[in-house]
Amino acid sequence: MAVYWHRRDLRGVDNRGLARAVTVDDGPIVPVFVFDPTVLEHASSIRVASLLEALEGLRAWYRERDADLLVVRGESSDAIPRLAAEREAEAVVWSEGYSGLAADRDRAVTAALEDDAVSCETVHDAIHHEPGSITPNEGDHYSVFSYFWKKWRDREKRDPVAPPTADDLATVSGEPLPSSSELGFDDPESESSATAAGEPLPELPTVTRDAARDRLESFCGNDIYRYEDERDLPAANATSRLSVHLKWGTIGIREVYAATERARERAETDEQRSSVTAFQRQLAWREFYAHVLAFNPETVTEDFSGYENEIPWRNDLEELAAWKAGETGYPIVDAGMRQLQAEGWMHNRVRMLVAAFLTKDLLIDWREGYDWFRRTLVDHDTANDVGGWQWAASTGTDAQPYFRVFNPTKQGREYDPEAEYIREYVPELADASADEIHGWQGLEPADRERVAPAYPAPIVDHADRREEAIEAFERARETSAE
């Protein structure tokens, strides 16, 4: 008998770890999920709610096959060996994680299993190419994405793997899943939580295997062909919305890639084929950041670029609060932050803009923004979010140069020219024209009062803050050069 330990791979189909567990022992597989308090310390209410939904879907999948998902609570290094002993398992299998937290947890579990003479095996499942497999001539990982992409796109990708059969699974019966409150979290979709926070109920995505498949099929059947042209337009709804499913593993990365290849085969024009490639490039970005984090786990809290360590962050608490609330007086920034409040999700182009605004216009430490995303994004992924925040802050690998500071007004005009996205999430501007919205910073106070009296004036002047940010980064460079 073998134990299969689910973590962020909450599916039975296209699961390389689960498929490997079938072959490591002649007996059936006992699947398990552990609510580890050390891991939950880094969780949030919104993600726990999605996790529980994904687990319900996975449990239903097992029960359709006369099996079940066992759910236990406790430190993984205690719970997994205890379960293996209770089931007289000879092996435990799981899929690799790439954060420092995952690595520490896995080392502790491995040591405990070895003490009990239980074999353990890990499998790379969440990405196509494991860290260390795409490298420059010198070093253990690329720090420039374009070089990584050239090798990634030319590497053969594995096909999706078949799920285990009912005969491969042990006949077990598990306890009910705990509730959010039993795990120490509020239910973000409950009336009481919303009332206590004084905010509307968030509209969370459905995080199940069926929802993931439906989303993938819909995207690859149509939207993928306009992805390259419209992916930066938040009002166009041209992105895949698969991030939360890849976060929890309700769909496999090999399934996603295979679907994009089928879309390429159906493409009728070079433009459509190019659009498919543009989406695949985003999948490669996801893996690039996973590789960087695997070899640099300290970047969750430390700057990747050494000379940036002495940036004189302002860290104004009132400005940070205005940013979080979507009350900065910069419409495209506020629309993004309010979309985050309403949905636990934000369009990728707008994520870049709000991150750049926080770290450059407000000169607030990127770690403050990362922590807010960690708590509020339903699709929070450590590697992606650390990579994205450090890119925006000009402290990361292959980062935005510090002297290139996004102008939020110009960005709003370029990517939301008719202000459709802004009006959807900033209702105070519903009756304003696109020119008034995009020209908000330049309006006289009396005009702002006439157009949208409930919407705030800009909390900072972008031109002034741009110069301050560049000077701050240049001082940081000079300090480290001494």
XYZ file of C-alpha atoms in Angstrom:
482
model
C 0.000 0.000 0.000
C 1.148 3.559 -0.767
C 0.005 6.910 0.580
C -0.403 9.752 -1.887
C -0.096 13.168 -0.264
C -2.069 15.853 -2.123
C -0.915 19.439 -1.669
C -1.440 21.890 -4.560
C -2.487 19.176 -7.025
C -6.161 18.800 -6.188
C -7.216 16.596 -9.091
C -7.089 12.966 -10.145
C -6.522 13.563 -13.868
C -3.122 14.543 -15.311
C -1.507 14.180 -11.899
C 2.026 12.831 -12.310
C 2.479 12.265 -8.595
C -0.714 10.271 -8.259
C 0.156 8.280 -11.369
C 3.574 7.496 -9.895
C 2.003 6.318 -6.643
C 0.189 3.598 -8.612
C 3.507 2.061 -9.593
C 5.575 2.242 -6.402
C 3.768 -0.563 -4.570
C 1.555 -3.499 -5.449
C -1.152 -2.388 -3.037
C -3.815 0.304 -3.464
C -3.322 4.040 -2.952
C -4.551 5.944 0.079
C -4.928 9.648 -0.835
C -4.578 12.245 1.927
C -4.556 15.991 2.451
C -3.035 17.619 5.535
C -4.175 20.896 7.074
C -0.763 21.903 8.381
C -0.841 24.807 10.882
C 2.591 26.019 9.760
C 1.324 26.326 6.191
C -1.977 27.859 7.297
C -0.058 30.663 9.021
C 0.638 31.971 5.527
C -2.922 31.485 4.241
C -5.878 33.857 4.055
C -9.638 33.540 4.359
C -10.212 33.922 0.640
C -7.724 31.207 -0.295
C -8.881 28.810 2.409
C -12.432 29.110 1.049
C -11.207 28.205 -2.445
C -9.046 25.404 -1.064
C -12.039 23.847 0.690
C -14.099 24.033 -2.495
C -11.332 22.354 -4.491
C -11.002 19.642 -1.837
C -14.744 18.986 -1.950
C -14.447 18.473 -5.693
C -11.472 16.142 -5.314
C -13.230 14.148 -2.595
C -16.282 13.751 -4.865
C -13.992 12.463 -7.641
C -12.593 9.792 -5.328
C -15.997 8.833 -3.980
C -17.266 8.256 -7.513
C -14.613 5.515 -7.592
C -15.624 3.987 -4.238
C -12.622 5.568 -2.528
C -12.153 8.724 -0.477
C -9.763 11.511 0.351
C -8.540 11.296 3.918
C -8.181 14.673 5.599
C -6.059 15.148 8.701
C -4.901 18.126 10.740
C -1.477 18.657 12.265
C 2.140 19.212 11.354
C 2.902 17.294 8.173
C 6.025 15.780 9.713
C 3.789 14.144 12.341
C 0.605 13.497 10.351
C 2.088 11.797 7.286
C 4.279 9.258 9.162
C 1.394 8.539 11.552
C -0.990 7.845 8.682
C 1.601 5.699 6.911
C 2.008 3.632 10.077
C -1.745 3.278 10.593
C -2.204 2.066 7.017
C 0.963 -0.031 7.036
C 2.067 1.823 3.927
C 5.451 1.026 2.478
C 5.773 4.260 0.503
C 4.591 7.849 0.451
C 4.558 9.902 -2.750
C 3.949 13.608 -3.289
C 4.506 16.360 -5.835
C 7.266 18.915 -5.386
C 6.760 22.453 -4.161
C 9.256 25.203 -4.963
C 9.076 27.679 -2.090
C 11.324 27.695 0.939
C 8.345 26.796 3.122
C 7.584 23.741 0.977
C 11.231 22.665 0.969
C 11.492 22.896 4.770
C 8.272 20.941 5.224
C 9.363 18.246 2.774
C 12.742 17.778 4.443
C 11.046 17.299 7.811
C 8.562 14.755 6.407
C 11.285 12.873 4.553
C 13.426 12.612 7.680
C 10.485 11.337 9.744
C 9.552 8.715 7.137
C 13.135 7.533 6.837
C 13.250 7.077 10.603
C 10.257 4.748 10.210
C 11.841 2.929 7.256
C 9.096 4.136 4.901
C 10.267 5.042 1.426
C 9.285 8.387 -0.034
C 9.377 9.794 -3.518
C 8.690 13.224 -4.939
C 7.534 14.029 -8.455
C 7.595 17.249 -10.489
C 4.002 17.931 -11.487
C 3.160 21.653 -11.280
C 5.512 22.758 -14.063
C 6.791 21.217 -17.284
C 10.506 21.479 -16.593
C 11.818 21.161 -13.061
C 14.240 23.706 -11.581
C 17.777 22.999 -12.738
C 16.707 21.513 -16.065
C 16.898 24.792 -18.040
C 20.170 26.514 -17.232
C 22.774 28.834 -18.712
C 26.302 27.609 -19.327
C 27.242 28.854 -15.879
C 24.844 28.951 -12.935
C 21.825 26.990 -11.771
C 19.065 29.130 -13.315
C 18.457 31.941 -15.766
C 17.903 35.439 -14.418
C 16.821 36.838 -17.802
C 13.496 35.561 -19.082
C 14.171 35.883 -22.828
C 16.998 33.345 -22.630
C 14.878 30.999 -20.531
C 11.981 31.308 -22.981
C 14.093 30.310 -25.981
C 15.009 27.022 -24.331
C 11.603 26.443 -22.728
C 9.680 26.758 -25.984
C 11.963 24.267 -27.757
C 11.817 21.604 -25.035
C 9.455 18.715 -25.585
C 6.460 18.809 -23.265
C 5.071 15.723 -21.585
C 1.589 14.514 -22.498
C -1.174 14.520 -19.855
C -1.151 11.388 -17.731
C -4.080 9.065 -17.177
C -5.853 8.962 -13.807
C -5.745 5.884 -11.585
C -8.569 3.383 -11.948
C -10.966 2.502 -9.166
C -8.984 -0.710 -8.636
C -5.861 1.348 -7.919
C -7.529 3.111 -4.994
C -7.973 1.885 -1.442
C -11.475 1.547 -0.050
C -11.329 4.090 2.756
C -13.750 6.528 4.321
C -12.698 9.982 5.467
C -13.970 12.463 8.024
C -15.879 15.569 6.867
C -13.830 18.528 5.741
C -13.362 21.230 8.382
C -15.033 24.595 7.881
C -13.160 27.840 7.438
C -13.998 28.824 11.008
C -12.733 25.504 12.350
C -9.425 26.269 10.656
C -9.349 29.728 12.197
C -10.521 31.769 9.203
C -13.594 33.804 8.349
C -15.758 32.728 5.445
C -15.202 35.570 2.956
C -18.574 34.875 1.318
C -20.631 34.942 4.512
C -22.934 37.827 5.378
C -21.433 38.142 8.859
C -17.876 38.503 7.532
C -18.912 41.159 5.049
C -20.849 43.081 7.684
C -17.930 42.972 10.120
C -15.534 44.244 7.485
C -17.974 46.835 6.172
C -17.441 45.595 2.627
C -19.595 43.886 -0.016
C -19.407 40.135 -0.455
C -16.655 39.091 -2.870
C -17.681 37.136 -5.935
C -15.184 34.280 -5.847
C -14.534 31.997 -8.808
C -15.651 28.375 -8.684
C -12.549 26.294 -8.016
C -13.355 22.760 -9.147
C -12.122 20.371 -11.780
C -15.239 20.879 -13.913
C -14.938 24.659 -13.735
C -11.277 24.449 -14.746
C -12.050 22.257 -17.747
C -14.901 24.501 -18.838
C -12.705 27.569 -18.577
C -9.864 25.952 -20.521
C -12.126 24.738 -23.304
C -13.821 28.120 -23.598
C -10.559 30.027 -23.712
C -8.833 27.735 -26.200
C -11.936 27.620 -28.372
C -12.082 31.361 -28.927
C -10.343 33.902 -26.712
C -6.856 32.513 -27.193
C -6.944 33.812 -30.773
C -7.374 37.403 -29.597
C -5.133 37.030 -26.577
C -2.046 38.642 -28.095
C -3.918 41.754 -29.240
C -6.240 42.198 -26.266
C -4.602 40.609 -23.216
C -3.503 44.018 -21.891
C -7.008 45.496 -22.131
C -8.783 44.831 -18.819
C -12.233 45.530 -20.271
C -11.770 42.981 -23.078
C -11.957 39.844 -20.901
C -9.380 38.188 -23.147
C -7.287 36.409 -20.505
C -7.615 32.752 -19.553
C -8.660 33.134 -15.867
C -6.879 29.825 -15.268
C -4.528 31.187 -12.607
C -6.611 30.036 -9.637
C -6.903 26.547 -11.134
C -3.160 26.311 -11.673
C -2.690 27.641 -8.148
C -4.679 24.771 -6.597
C -3.993 22.225 -9.304
C -7.609 21.651 -10.273
C -6.176 21.340 -13.770
C -2.811 19.992 -14.896
C -0.250 22.089 -16.722
C 0.121 19.359 -19.353
C -3.627 19.515 -20.032
C -3.384 23.258 -20.477
C -0.436 23.063 -22.846
C -2.013 20.257 -24.871
C -5.170 22.337 -25.280
C -3.118 25.275 -26.555
C -1.413 23.018 -29.075
C -4.787 21.811 -30.318
C -5.810 25.461 -30.639
C -2.701 26.077 -32.706
C -3.646 23.209 -35.026
C -7.111 24.726 -35.506
C -5.724 28.212 -36.164
C -6.456 29.556 -39.621
C -4.010 32.471 -39.776
C -0.465 33.302 -38.746
C -1.903 35.936 -36.409
C -3.923 33.299 -34.576
C -0.909 31.016 -34.274
C 1.144 33.920 -32.952
C -1.541 34.588 -30.352
C -1.322 30.992 -29.125
C 2.435 31.414 -28.761
C 1.883 34.624 -26.783
C -0.198 32.704 -24.258
C 2.338 29.884 -24.047
C 4.936 32.528 -23.296
C 2.947 33.424 -20.181
C 3.045 29.788 -19.103
C 6.817 29.993 -19.463
C 6.912 33.121 -17.276
C 5.159 31.108 -14.574
C 7.879 28.454 -14.726
C 10.671 31.016 -14.922
C 9.617 32.479 -11.602
C 9.268 28.999 -10.077
C 12.872 28.250 -11.053
C 14.090 31.565 -9.630
C 12.302 30.971 -6.323
C 13.525 27.384 -6.040
C 17.134 28.560 -6.119
C 16.529 31.814 -4.239
C 13.918 31.115 -1.529
C 15.091 34.142 0.436
C 13.585 36.463 -2.192
C 10.198 36.173 -0.497
C 11.551 38.720 1.974
C 14.819 39.962 0.421
C 15.599 41.888 -2.755
C 16.957 39.757 -5.580
C 19.208 42.573 -6.842
C 21.776 43.209 -4.163
C 22.409 46.896 -4.779
C 18.752 47.686 -4.138
C 18.874 46.724 -0.460
C 19.212 50.316 0.748
C 16.320 51.928 -1.093
C 14.961 54.695 1.174
C 11.313 53.593 1.155
C 8.905 56.265 2.423
C 6.300 53.766 3.731
C 3.638 56.387 4.426
C 0.830 54.534 6.224
C -1.944 56.861 5.040
C -0.878 56.498 1.429
C -0.638 52.718 1.836
C -4.178 52.657 3.241
C -5.466 54.744 0.312
C -3.803 52.346 -2.136
C -5.369 49.302 -0.472
C -8.810 50.925 -0.466
C -8.654 52.085 -4.082
C -8.796 55.730 -3.020
C -5.642 57.156 -4.604
C -7.367 59.481 -7.065
C -5.759 57.656 -9.981
C -8.702 55.906 -11.666
C -6.925 52.934 -13.285
C -5.107 52.169 -10.034
C -8.276 52.446 -7.963
C -10.237 50.285 -10.398
C -7.693 47.512 -10.005
C -7.630 47.661 -6.233
C -11.425 47.632 -6.096
C -11.605 44.695 -8.479
C -9.323 42.911 -6.022
C -11.754 43.696 -3.190
C -14.774 42.591 -5.213
C -13.413 39.403 -6.808
C -10.180 38.391 -5.120
C -8.616 38.751 -8.558
C -7.143 41.485 -10.718
C -6.304 41.742 -14.404
C -2.594 41.117 -14.994
C -1.823 44.428 -16.727
C -3.494 46.261 -13.872
C -1.510 44.234 -11.322
C 1.607 45.673 -12.931
C 0.215 49.193 -12.774
C -0.865 49.104 -9.128
C 2.461 47.541 -8.132
C 4.406 50.203 -10.008
C 2.280 52.940 -8.429
C 2.901 51.640 -4.913
C 6.637 51.175 -5.311
C 7.446 54.235 -7.431
C 4.767 56.922 -7.008
C 4.308 56.170 -3.312
C 7.819 54.751 -2.766
C 6.410 52.080 -0.469
C 8.345 48.851 0.032
C 7.261 46.116 -2.377
C 6.948 43.727 0.574
C 3.911 45.701 1.769
C 2.239 45.192 -1.601
C 3.225 41.543 -1.781
C 1.759 40.938 1.667
C -1.531 42.588 0.630
C -1.728 40.449 -2.503
C -0.905 37.370 -0.423
C -3.893 38.094 1.801
C -6.399 39.174 -0.842
C -5.682 37.289 -4.081
C -7.539 34.033 -4.545
C -4.814 32.922 -6.979
C -1.836 34.007 -4.873
C 1.231 32.079 -5.939
C 4.456 32.763 -4.063
C 6.778 32.491 -7.065
C 4.600 34.555 -9.407
C 3.765 37.255 -6.897
C 7.289 37.655 -5.543
C 8.579 37.768 -9.103
C 5.938 40.264 -10.193
C 6.393 42.586 -7.235
C 10.156 42.599 -7.473
C 9.879 43.239 -11.223
C 7.727 46.303 -10.597
C 9.979 47.514 -7.783
C 13.135 47.175 -9.938
C 14.644 44.870 -7.321
C 14.056 41.520 -9.001
C 15.373 39.318 -11.741
C 14.947 40.754 -15.240
C 13.175 43.667 -13.576
C 11.758 46.926 -14.868
C 14.625 49.490 -14.893
C 14.213 51.881 -11.984
C 14.205 54.930 -14.273
C 11.226 53.667 -16.290
C 8.309 54.765 -14.148
C 4.804 53.987 -15.385
C 2.607 57.056 -15.773
C -0.789 55.864 -14.445
C -2.680 58.461 -16.465
C -1.052 57.430 -19.745
C -1.457 53.767 -18.864
C -5.166 54.282 -18.252
C -5.599 56.002 -21.614
C -3.663 53.295 -23.437
C -5.211 50.205 -21.899
C -8.705 51.393 -20.989
C -9.280 54.174 -23.549
C -13.075 54.335 -23.138
C -12.759 53.911 -19.346
C -15.085 50.893 -19.425
C -13.066 48.960 -16.874
C -12.673 51.989 -14.639
C -16.401 52.762 -14.611
C -17.220 49.134 -13.763
C -15.181 49.182 -10.566
C -15.255 52.882 -9.638
C -18.951 53.763 -9.648
C -18.280 57.341 -8.524
C -16.993 57.912 -12.076
C -19.933 56.251 -13.824
C -21.207 59.523 -15.285
C -17.818 60.996 -16.143
C -16.516 61.038 -19.708
C -13.406 59.099 -20.670
C -11.500 62.365 -21.072
C -12.550 63.543 -17.621
C -11.556 60.216 -16.084
C -8.172 60.024 -17.770
C -7.574 63.716 -17.176
C -8.592 63.560 -13.515
C -5.182 64.615 -12.233
C -5.230 67.777 -14.336
C -8.788 68.909 -13.513
C -9.363 71.938 -11.326
C -10.877 71.153 -7.898
C -14.165 72.762 -8.916
C -14.358 70.560 -12.008
C -13.684 67.439 -9.964
C -16.456 68.444 -7.598
C -18.823 68.895 -10.530
C -17.898 65.659 -12.353
C -17.588 63.216 -9.437
C -17.878 64.797 -5.983
C -17.506 61.467 -4.169
C -14.242 60.494 -5.868
C -10.980 61.691 -4.252
C -8.412 64.045 -5.709
C -5.026 62.480 -6.514
C -3.119 61.844 -3.298
C 0.244 62.576 -4.977
C 1.531 64.379 -8.038
C 2.932 61.781 -10.423
C 5.545 64.024 -12.037
C 6.992 65.024 -8.663
C 6.952 61.496 -7.292
C 8.569 60.105 -10.444
C 11.574 62.360 -9.922
C 11.723 61.487 -6.213
C 11.655 57.759 -6.995
C 14.449 57.979 -9.558
C 16.570 60.005 -7.145
C 15.923 57.465 -4.360
C 17.002 54.552 -6.530
C 20.070 56.424 -7.735
C 21.058 57.098 -4.135
C 20.647 53.406 -3.390
C 22.955 52.547 -6.255
C 25.547 55.045 -5.114
C 25.437 53.739 -1.558
C 26.096 50.157 -2.602
C 28.914 51.184 -4.920
C 30.966 52.713 -2.106
